[in-house]
Tab-separated table of C-alpha atoms in Angstrom:
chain	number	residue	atom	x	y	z
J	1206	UNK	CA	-86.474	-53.821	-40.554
J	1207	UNK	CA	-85.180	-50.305	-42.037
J	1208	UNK	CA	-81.398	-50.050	-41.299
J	1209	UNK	CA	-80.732	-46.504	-39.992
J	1210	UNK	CA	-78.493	-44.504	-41.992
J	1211	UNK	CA	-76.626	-42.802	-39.254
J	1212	UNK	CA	-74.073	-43.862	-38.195
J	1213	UNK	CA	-73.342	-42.751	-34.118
J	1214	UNK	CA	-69.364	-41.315	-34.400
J	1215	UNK	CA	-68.460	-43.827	-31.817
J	1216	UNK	CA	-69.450	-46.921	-33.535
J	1217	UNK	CA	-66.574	-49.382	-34.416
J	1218	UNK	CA	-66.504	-51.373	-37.804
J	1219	UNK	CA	-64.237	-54.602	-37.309
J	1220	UNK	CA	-62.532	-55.520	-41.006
J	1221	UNK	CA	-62.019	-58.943	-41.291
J	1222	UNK	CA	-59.052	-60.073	-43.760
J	1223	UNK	CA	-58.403	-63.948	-44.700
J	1224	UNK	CA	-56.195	-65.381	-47.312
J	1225	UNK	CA	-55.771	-69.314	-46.936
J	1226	UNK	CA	-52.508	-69.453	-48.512
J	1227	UNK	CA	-48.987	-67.358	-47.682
J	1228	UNK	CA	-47.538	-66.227	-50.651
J	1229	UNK	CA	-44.380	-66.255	-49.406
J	1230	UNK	CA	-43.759	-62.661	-48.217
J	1231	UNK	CA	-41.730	-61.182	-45.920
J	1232	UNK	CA	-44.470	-59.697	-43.599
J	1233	UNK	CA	-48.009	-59.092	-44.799
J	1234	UNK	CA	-49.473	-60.582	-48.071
J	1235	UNK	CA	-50.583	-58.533	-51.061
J	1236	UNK	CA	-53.426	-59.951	-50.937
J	1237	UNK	CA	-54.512	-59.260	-47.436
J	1238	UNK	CA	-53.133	-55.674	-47.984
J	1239	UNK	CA	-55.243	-55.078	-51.098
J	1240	UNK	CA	-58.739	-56.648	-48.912
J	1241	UNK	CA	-57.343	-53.990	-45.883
J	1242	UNK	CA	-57.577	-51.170	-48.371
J	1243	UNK	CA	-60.641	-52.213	-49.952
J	1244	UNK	CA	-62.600	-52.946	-46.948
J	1245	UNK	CA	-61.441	-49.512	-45.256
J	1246	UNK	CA	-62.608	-47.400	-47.917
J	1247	UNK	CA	-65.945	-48.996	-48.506
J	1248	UNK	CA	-65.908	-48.596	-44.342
J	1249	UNK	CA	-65.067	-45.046	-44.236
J	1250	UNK	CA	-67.614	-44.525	-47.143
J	1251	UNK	CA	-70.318	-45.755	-44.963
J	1252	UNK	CA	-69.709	-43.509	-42.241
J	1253	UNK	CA	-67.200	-45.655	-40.076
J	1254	UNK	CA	-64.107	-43.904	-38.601
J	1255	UNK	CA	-63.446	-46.172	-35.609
J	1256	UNK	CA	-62.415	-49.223	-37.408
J	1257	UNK	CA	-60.548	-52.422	-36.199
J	1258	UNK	CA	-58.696	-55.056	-38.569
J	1259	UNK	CA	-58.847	-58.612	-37.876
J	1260	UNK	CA	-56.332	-60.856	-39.954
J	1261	UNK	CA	-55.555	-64.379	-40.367
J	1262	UNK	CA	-53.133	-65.315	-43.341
J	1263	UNK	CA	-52.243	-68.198	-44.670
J	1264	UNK	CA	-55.334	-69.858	-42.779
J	1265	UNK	CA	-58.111	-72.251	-44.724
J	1266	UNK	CA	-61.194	-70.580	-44.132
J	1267	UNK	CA	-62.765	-74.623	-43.697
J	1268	UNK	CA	-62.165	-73.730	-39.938
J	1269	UNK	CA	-63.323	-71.821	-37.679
J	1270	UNK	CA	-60.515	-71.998	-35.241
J	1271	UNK	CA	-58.747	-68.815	-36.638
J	1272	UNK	CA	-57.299	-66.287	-33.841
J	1273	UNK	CA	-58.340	-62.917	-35.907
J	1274	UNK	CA	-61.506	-64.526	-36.325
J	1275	UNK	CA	-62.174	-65.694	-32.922
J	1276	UNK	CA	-60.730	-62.323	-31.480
J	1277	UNK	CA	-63.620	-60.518	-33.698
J	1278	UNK	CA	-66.376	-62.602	-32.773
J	1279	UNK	CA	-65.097	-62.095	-29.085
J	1280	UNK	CA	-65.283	-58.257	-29.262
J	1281	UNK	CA	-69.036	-58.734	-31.199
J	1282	UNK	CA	-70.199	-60.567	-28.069
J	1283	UNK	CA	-69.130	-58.159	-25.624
J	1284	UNK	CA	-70.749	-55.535	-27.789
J	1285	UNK	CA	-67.547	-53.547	-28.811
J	1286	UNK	CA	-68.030	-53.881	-32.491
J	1287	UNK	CA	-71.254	-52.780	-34.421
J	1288	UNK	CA	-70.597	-53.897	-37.820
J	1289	UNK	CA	-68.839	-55.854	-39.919
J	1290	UNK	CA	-66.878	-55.687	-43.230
J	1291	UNK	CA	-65.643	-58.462	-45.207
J	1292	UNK	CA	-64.671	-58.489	-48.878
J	1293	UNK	CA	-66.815	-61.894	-49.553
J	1294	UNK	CA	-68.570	-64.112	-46.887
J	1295	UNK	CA	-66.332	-67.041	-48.241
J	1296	UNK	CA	-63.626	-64.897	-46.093
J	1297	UNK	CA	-66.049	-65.787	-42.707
J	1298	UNK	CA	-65.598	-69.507	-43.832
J	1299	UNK	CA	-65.690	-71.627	-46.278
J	1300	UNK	CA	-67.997	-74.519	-44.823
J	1301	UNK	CA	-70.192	-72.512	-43.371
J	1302	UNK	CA	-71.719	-70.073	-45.622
């Protein structure tokens, strides 16, 4: 199937950020601020400008009972998010690639 290259200006990208262990910051982790930056420019590069960050730190990825990850997949069933960005798919989870 050919994957359009438009992109409609009301499409939302959801970024989904993971790191397994706390690194024992005060607020956010580098890092999960280095994946945020990352993933919104390679976003924004592909057209995205409505784009939603989903974050679970210092979670394992071995399960799937993450809230940023279970808030994302909630907003892809209800059809409020048309794409998806991660930095590697061991970020999804680790067990289940």
């Amino acid at each position: 199937m050919k994957q359009s290259s438009k992109i409609n200006i009301n499409h939302t990208a959801a970024l989904y950020v993971r790191l397994s262990r706390d690194d024992n910051l005060d607020g956010e982790s580098y890092s999960i601020s280095n994946q945020k930056k990352l993933l919104t420019k390679v976003a924004r590069e592909k057209g995205y400008k409505n784009l939603k960050t989903f974050v679970d730190d210092g979670v394992s990825g071995v399960t799937m009972e993450r809230n940023g990850l279970q808030q994302m997949l909630a907003e892809i069933e209800k059809g409020y998010i048309n794409a998806v960005f991660v930095k590697d798919l061991s970020r999804l989870g680790r067990n289940h690639l």
